[in-house]
């Protein structure tokens, strides 16, 4: 690990004022410290956010407000989250491990870096880590990589489970920089890689993520997050689906569907949602709607199984959700 200056600002204003090029914010450190040890990230200054007042979960009439420093385990266990937005609790509880969730923050989870092995190995080329150096994953080991939203520069999946559930819920993030605050839809916060895969999010230099806003959605009580992975704990998604359904009798009125492990960003599927609307809540409807999920998918050499797995994950998630009604 390279030497760095360590500082503990006491206010958001102070943190933003001290930040700039070569600075990294530290929350739980479960991504940042790893990447500093690997010398993938080499900040000259680390600003510890843990004294900042970015805590708290509030459930008001217009939805949920979650402070960026809330720990993943605290949010997952909150009764208002568990009852009102089960897909959020389930996405968090299927992430990482118990110890990691006790340490890792909500803001850090949304800003974690990709888990592509080439990105984490500094001796190999990687357009995300070093723009213009190339992408070994495209013709290399790419079983875990993306099939949606890829480019000729990068095919890495977005790693966060929580982000998939939040995108399904139309969540927004509050950001704070030297020029003041702004609010951004989470689905617009993560750009497609295009030919600039090093740009992983819409955070400007020195800007802080201060809170997550989840709009009120009463029927999100009827939601579910299903994750398919190589082992049951401590593993990223090979495939996942966040689903919520509102029915009248046995007819689907509206739904939310997003998938993880498939896209270069958390991937909302409006075509699947449209295909479900007005249909009976049956396996046949789920299967027909899920077929539209794979439009535009571009499998790689080692992950040709992913489009079929995506369809099956969506159908299984909808069937499991139906059983909880
Ligand atoms: C073995 C292992 C397995 C894992 N499995 C999963 C999994 O299955 N699913 C999943 O979703 N995640 C998984 N993770 C990732 C884990 O959830 C993240 O490491 C964690 O959420 C990051 O949170 P943190 O608070 O520790 O962030 P940090 O490591 O402190 O920060 C991460 C990044 O975000 C920046 N940052 C942090 N907070 C802010 C803020 N408020 N504003 C601006 N920038 C900020 C930091 O500068 C850094 O670049 C796994 C991690 C490990 C090590
Ligand atoms: S897929 Fe993206 S992160 Fe992985 S090696 Fe290629 S450019 Fe780097």
Coordinates of C-alpha atoms and ligand atoms in Angstrom, one line a residue:
X1 CA 0.0 0.0 0.0
X2 CA 1.3 3.5 -0.9
X3 CA 1.6 6.1 1.9
X4 CA -1.3 8.5 2.2
X5 CA -2.6 11.3 4.5
X6 CA -5.5 10.3 6.7
X7 CA -8.0 13.0 7.9
X8 CA -11.3 13.0 9.8
X9 CA -13.5 15.9 8.8
X10 CA -16.2 16.7 11.3
X11 CA -18.8 18.3 8.9
X12 CA -20.1 17.6 5.4
X13 CA -18.9 21.1 4.4
X14 CA -15.4 20.4 5.7
X15 CA -15.3 17.0 3.9
X16 CA -16.3 18.5 0.6
X17 CA -13.9 21.4 1.1
X18 CA -10.9 19.1 1.7
X19 CA -11.7 16.7 -1.1
X20 CA -10.4 16.9 -4.7
X21 CA -8.1 15.1 -7.1
X22 CA -6.2 12.3 -5.5
X23 CA -8.6 12.1 -2.5
X24 CA -10.8 9.1 -1.5
X25 CA -13.6 9.0 0.9
X26 CA -13.6 6.1 3.4
X27 CA -16.9 4.8 4.9
X28 CA -16.7 1.1 5.9
X29 CA -13.5 0.6 4.0
X30 CA -14.5 -2.9 2.8
X31 CA -13.9 -2.0 -0.9
X32 CA -11.5 0.9 -0.6
X33 CA -8.9 -0.7 1.7
X34 CA -8.8 -3.8 -0.5
X35 CA -8.2 -1.8 -3.6
X36 CA -5.6 0.3 -1.9
X37 CA -3.7 -2.8 -0.8
X38 CA -3.9 -4.1 -4.4
X39 CA -2.7 -0.6 -5.6
X40 CA -5.7 -0.4 -7.9
X41 CA -6.7 2.8 -6.0
X42 CA -3.8 5.0 -4.8
X43 CA -5.2 8.1 -3.2
X44 CA -2.8 10.5 -1.6
X45 CA -5.4 11.5 0.9
X46 CA -8.1 9.5 2.6
X47 CA -11.0 11.4 4.2
X48 CA -12.8 9.3 6.9
X49 CA -16.5 10.1 6.6
X50 CA -17.5 8.3 9.9
X51 CA -17.8 11.5 12.0
X52 CA -20.3 13.1 9.6
X53 CA -24.0 13.2 10.4
X54 CA -25.0 11.0 7.5
X55 CA -26.9 8.4 9.6
X56 CA -30.6 7.6 10.2
X57 CA -33.5 5.9 8.5
X58 CA -36.7 8.0 8.2
X59 CA -40.0 6.8 6.9
X60 CA -42.2 9.8 6.1
X61 CA -45.3 10.1 4.0
X62 CA -43.3 10.4 0.8
X63 CA -41.1 7.4 1.3
X64 CA -37.8 6.3 2.9
X65 CA -34.7 8.4 3.6
X66 CA -31.6 6.4 4.3
X67 CA -28.4 8.2 5.4
X68 CA -25.3 7.2 3.4
X69 CA -23.4 6.0 6.5
X70 CA -26.1 3.6 7.6
X71 CA -24.6 0.1 7.7
X72 CA -26.0 -2.5 5.4
X73 CA -27.1 -4.7 8.3
X74 CA -28.9 -1.9 10.1
X75 CA -30.9 -1.0 7.0
X76 CA -31.7 -4.7 6.3
X77 CA -33.0 -5.2 9.9
X78 CA -35.1 -2.0 10.1
X79 CA -38.7 -3.1 10.5
X80 CA -40.0 -0.3 8.2
X81 CA -37.7 -1.5 5.5
X82 CA -38.5 -5.2 6.1
X83 CA -42.2 -4.6 6.1
X84 CA -42.6 -1.9 3.5
X85 CA -39.8 -2.8 1.0
X86 CA -38.8 -6.5 1.5
X87 CA -36.8 -6.6 -1.7
X88 CA -34.4 -4.0 -0.1
X89 CA -33.9 -6.1 3.0
X90 CA -33.5 -9.3 0.9
X91 CA -31.0 -7.7 -1.5
X92 CA -28.9 -6.5 1.5
X93 CA -29.1 -9.8 3.3
X94 CA -28.0 -11.7 0.3
X95 CA -24.9 -9.5 -0.1
X96 CA -21.4 -10.3 1.1
X97 CA -21.3 -11.8 4.6
X98 CA -22.6 -10.8 8.1
X99 CA -19.3 -9.2 9.1
X100 CA -19.0 -7.2 5.9
X101 CA -22.6 -6.0 6.2
X102 CA -22.0 -4.8 9.8
X103 CA -19.1 -2.7 8.5
X104 CA -20.2 -1.6 5.0
X105 CA -22.3 1.4 4.4
X106 CA -25.2 2.1 2.0
X107 CA -23.2 4.9 0.2
X108 CA -20.1 2.6 -0.1
X109 CA -22.3 -0.2 -1.5
X110 CA -23.6 2.0 -4.2
X111 CA -20.1 3.3 -5.0
X112 CA -18.2 0.0 -4.8
X113 CA -16.0 -0.7 -7.8
X114 CA -16.5 -3.6 -10.2
X115 CA -15.3 -7.1 -9.3
X116 CA -13.8 -7.9 -12.7
X117 CA -10.7 -9.8 -12.0
X118 CA -8.6 -8.0 -14.5
X119 CA -9.6 -4.6 -13.0
X120 CA -8.3 -5.9 -9.6
X121 CA -5.0 -7.1 -11.1
X122 CA -2.7 -4.2 -11.8
X123 CA -0.3 -6.2 -14.1
X124 CA -3.0 -6.6 -16.7
X125 CA -4.5 -4.0 -19.1
X126 CA -8.0 -2.7 -18.2
X127 CA -9.8 0.2 -19.8
X128 CA -11.7 0.9 -16.5
X129 CA -8.5 1.1 -14.4
X130 CA -6.3 2.6 -17.0
X131 CA -8.2 4.3 -19.9
X132 CA -7.0 3.1 -23.4
X133 CA -5.0 0.1 -22.1
X134 CA -7.5 -2.5 -23.5
X135 CA -9.9 -5.1 -22.1
X136 CA -8.6 -8.6 -21.5
X137 CA -12.1 -9.8 -20.3
X138 CA -13.7 -9.6 -23.8
X139 CA -11.7 -12.5 -25.1
X140 CA -10.6 -13.9 -21.7
X141 CA -12.2 -15.2 -18.6
X142 CA -15.7 -13.7 -18.8
X143 CA -18.2 -16.2 -17.2
X144 CA -19.3 -13.6 -14.6
X145 CA -19.4 -10.7 -17.0
X146 CA -22.3 -8.7 -18.5
X147 CA -24.5 -9.5 -21.5
X148 CA -26.5 -6.2 -21.4
X149 CA -25.2 -2.7 -21.9
X150 CA -21.7 -3.8 -22.8
X151 CA -19.3 -2.1 -25.2
X152 CA -16.1 -2.9 -27.1
X153 CA -14.3 -1.2 -24.2
X154 CA -15.7 -3.0 -21.2
X155 CA -18.0 -5.9 -20.3
X156 CA -17.9 -5.7 -16.5
X157 CA -21.1 -6.2 -14.5
X158 CA -22.3 -3.8 -11.8
X159 CA -21.7 -5.6 -8.5
X160 CA -24.2 -4.1 -6.1
X161 CA -27.3 -6.1 -5.2
X162 CA -28.9 -3.2 -3.4
X163 CA -28.7 -1.0 -6.5
X164 CA -30.8 -3.5 -8.4
X165 CA -33.6 -3.3 -5.9
X166 CA -33.3 0.5 -5.6
X167 CA -33.5 1.0 -9.4
X168 CA -36.7 -1.1 -9.4
X169 CA -38.1 1.3 -6.7
X170 CA -37.2 4.4 -8.7
X171 CA -34.8 5.5 -5.9
X172 CA -32.8 8.8 -6.0
X173 CA -29.5 9.8 -4.5
X174 CA -28.7 13.1 -2.8
X175 CA -25.2 14.4 -3.7
X176 CA -23.3 17.2 -2.1
X177 CA -20.4 19.1 -3.6
X178 CA -18.7 22.5 -3.3
X179 CA -21.4 24.0 -5.5
X180 CA -24.2 22.7 -3.3
X181 CA -26.5 19.8 -3.4
X182 CA -28.4 17.9 -6.2
X183 CA -30.7 14.9 -6.5
X184 CA -30.2 12.3 -9.2
X185 CA -32.3 9.3 -10.2
X186 CA -30.2 6.2 -9.4
X187 CA -31.0 4.7 -12.8
X188 CA -29.3 7.8 -14.4
X189 CA -26.4 7.8 -11.9
X190 CA -24.6 4.8 -13.5
X191 CA -23.6 5.5 -17.2
X192 CA -23.1 2.8 -19.7
X193 CA -19.4 2.0 -20.3
X194 CA -19.3 3.1 -24.0
X195 CA -15.7 4.1 -24.7
X196 CA -15.3 5.7 -21.2
X197 CA -15.7 2.8 -18.8
X198 CA -13.5 4.5 -16.2
X199 CA -16.6 6.7 -15.6
X200 CA -18.6 4.4 -13.3
X201 CA -21.0 7.0 -11.9
X202 CA -22.2 10.5 -12.1
X203 CA -20.3 11.7 -9.0
X204 CA -18.3 14.9 -9.7
X205 CA -14.7 15.1 -8.2
X206 CA -15.0 15.7 -4.5
X207 CA -18.8 15.2 -4.4
X208 CA -20.3 13.2 -1.5
X209 CA -23.3 10.8 -1.7
X210 CA -25.2 11.9 1.4
X211 CA -28.5 10.0 1.3
X212 CA -30.8 7.6 -0.6
X213 CA -34.4 8.5 -1.2
X214 CA -36.9 5.7 -1.9
X215 CA -40.3 7.1 -3.1
X216 CA -43.4 5.8 -1.3
X217 CA -44.8 2.7 -3.0
X218 CA -47.4 1.0 -0.9
X219 CA -47.5 -2.1 -3.0
X220 CA -43.7 -2.6 -2.6
X221 CA -44.8 -4.5 0.5
X222 CA -45.4 -7.3 -2.1
X223 CA -41.8 -7.5 -3.5
X224 CA -39.0 -9.9 -3.5
X225 CA -35.2 -10.1 -4.4
X226 CA -34.0 -13.4 -5.7
X227 CA -30.2 -14.0 -6.1
X228 CA -28.6 -16.9 -8.0
X229 CA -24.9 -17.5 -7.2
X230 CA -22.3 -20.1 -7.2
X231 CA -22.5 -20.5 -3.4
X232 CA -25.1 -19.4 -0.8
X233 CA -23.0 -16.7 1.0
X234 CA -20.1 -14.4 0.4
X235 CA -20.6 -14.4 -3.4
X236 CA -21.7 -11.9 -6.0
X237 CA -24.7 -12.5 -8.3
X238 CA -24.5 -14.7 -11.3
X239 CA -28.1 -13.5 -11.8
X240 CA -30.6 -11.8 -9.7
X241 CA -34.1 -10.3 -10.0
X242 CA -35.9 -7.6 -8.0
X243 CA -39.7 -7.9 -8.5
X244 CA -42.8 -6.2 -7.1
X245 CA -46.3 -6.8 -8.4
X246 CA -49.7 -5.1 -7.8
X247 CA -52.7 -7.3 -8.7
X248 CA -56.4 -6.8 -8.8
X249 CA -57.9 -10.3 -8.2
X250 CA -55.7 -12.5 -10.3
X251 CA -54.8 -9.7 -12.9
X252 CA -51.5 -7.9 -12.8
X253 CA -52.1 -4.2 -12.7
X254 CA -48.5 -3.0 -12.6
X255 CA -45.1 -4.3 -11.7
X256 CA -41.4 -3.5 -11.2
X257 CA -38.7 -5.7 -12.6
X258 CA -34.9 -5.2 -12.5
X259 CA -32.0 -7.7 -12.9
X260 CA -28.5 -7.9 -11.5
X261 CA -25.5 -9.9 -12.7
X262 CA -26.5 -9.3 -16.3
X263 CA -25.9 -5.6 -17.0
X264 CA -23.0 -3.1 -16.9
X265 CA -25.3 -1.2 -14.6
X266 CA -28.3 -2.3 -12.5
X267 CA -30.8 -3.1 -15.2
X268 CA -34.5 -2.1 -15.1
X269 CA -36.7 -4.0 -17.6
X270 CA -39.6 -1.8 -18.6
X271 CA -40.5 -4.1 -21.6
X272 CA -41.1 -7.0 -19.1
X273 CA -43.2 -4.7 -16.9
X274 CA -45.3 -3.7 -19.9
X275 CA -45.7 -7.3 -21.0
X276 CA -47.0 -8.2 -17.5
X277 CA -49.6 -5.5 -17.3
X278 CA -53.2 -6.7 -17.7
X279 CA -52.2 -10.4 -17.8
X280 CA -53.3 -13.1 -15.4
X281 CA -50.8 -13.8 -12.6
X282 CA -49.7 -17.2 -13.9
X283 CA -46.5 -18.9 -14.9
X284 CA -47.5 -18.6 -18.6
X285 CA -47.7 -14.8 -18.3
X286 CA -44.4 -14.6 -16.4
X287 CA -42.6 -16.8 -19.0
X288 CA -44.0 -14.8 -21.9
X289 CA -43.0 -11.5 -20.3
X290 CA -39.5 -12.7 -19.3
X291 CA -38.8 -13.6 -22.9
X292 CA -38.6 -9.9 -23.7
X293 CA -35.8 -9.4 -21.0
X294 CA -33.1 -10.7 -23.3
X295 CA -33.7 -8.3 -26.2
X296 CA -30.3 -6.9 -27.1
X297 CA -28.3 -9.3 -24.9
X298 CA -24.7 -10.0 -26.2
X299 CA -23.3 -13.1 -24.6
X300 CA -19.6 -13.7 -24.5
X301 CA -17.6 -16.9 -24.9
X302 CA -18.0 -18.2 -21.3
X303 CA -21.5 -16.7 -20.4
X304 CA -23.8 -17.9 -23.2
X305 CA -26.0 -19.4 -20.5
X306 CA -26.8 -16.0 -19.0
X307 CA -29.8 -14.9 -21.2
X308 CA -31.6 -18.2 -20.4
X309 CA -30.7 -17.9 -16.7
X310 CA -32.0 -14.3 -16.7
X311 CA -35.4 -15.4 -18.0
X312 CA -35.6 -18.3 -15.4
X313 CA -34.5 -16.0 -12.6
X314 CA -37.3 -13.5 -13.4
X315 CA -40.0 -16.3 -13.7
X316 CA -38.9 -18.0 -10.4
X317 CA -38.9 -14.6 -8.6
X318 CA -42.4 -13.9 -9.8
X319 CA -43.6 -17.4 -8.8
X320 CA -42.0 -17.1 -5.3
X321 CA -43.6 -13.7 -4.9
X322 CA -47.0 -15.1 -5.8
X323 CA -46.6 -17.7 -3.1
X324 CA -46.2 -15.0 -0.5
X325 CA -49.5 -13.3 -1.4
Ligands
LIG1 C1 -15.7 -10.8 -0.1 C2 -16.7 -9.7 -0.5 C3 -18.0 -10.1 -0.9 C4 -18.9 -9.2 -1.3 N1 -20.1 -9.6 -1.8 C5 -21.1 -8.6 -2.2 C6 -22.3 -9.0 -2.7 O1 -22.6 -10.2 -2.8 N2 -23.2 -8.0 -3.0 C7 -22.9 -6.7 -2.9 O2 -23.7 -5.8 -3.2 N3 -21.7 -6.3 -2.4 C8 -20.8 -7.2 -2.1 N4 -19.6 -6.8 -1.6 C9 -19.2 -5.4 -1.6 C10 -19.5 -4.7 -0.3 O3 -20.9 -4.7 -0.2 C11 -18.9 -3.4 -0.4 O4 -17.5 -3.5 -0.2 C12 -19.4 -2.4 0.6 O5 -20.8 -2.2 0.5 C13 -18.7 -1.0 0.5 O6 -19.2 -0.2 1.5 P1 -18.1 0.5 2.4 O7 -18.9 1.4 3.3 O8 -17.2 -0.4 3.1 O9 -17.4 1.4 1.3 P2 -15.8 1.9 1.2 O10 -14.9 0.7 1.0 O11 -15.5 2.7 2.4 O12 -16.0 2.8 -0.1 C14 -16.2 2.2 -1.3 C15 -16.1 3.3 -2.4 O13 -17.1 4.3 -2.3 C16 -16.6 5.6 -1.9 N5 -17.5 6.1 -1.0 C17 -18.0 5.5 0.2 N6 -18.9 6.3 0.7 C18 -19.1 7.4 0.0 C19 -19.9 8.5 0.1 N7 -20.9 8.6 1.0 N8 -19.8 9.5 -0.9 C20 -18.9 9.3 -1.9 N9 -18.1 8.3 -2.0 C21 -18.2 7.3 -1.1 C22 -15.2 5.3 -1.4 O14 -14.3 6.4 -1.7 C23 -14.8 4.1 -2.3 O15 -14.4 4.5 -3.5 C24 -18.6 -7.8 -1.2 C25 -17.4 -7.4 -0.7 C26 -16.4 -8.3 -0.3 C27 -15.1 -7.9 0.2
LIG2 S1 -14.4 -5.8 -18.5 FE1 -14.0 -3.7 -17.9 S2 -13.2 -3.8 -15.9 FE2 -12.9 -5.8 -16.8 S3 -10.9 -5.8 -17.9 FE3 -12.4 -5.1 -19.4 S4 -12.3 -2.9 -19.1 FE4 -11.4 -3.7 -17.3

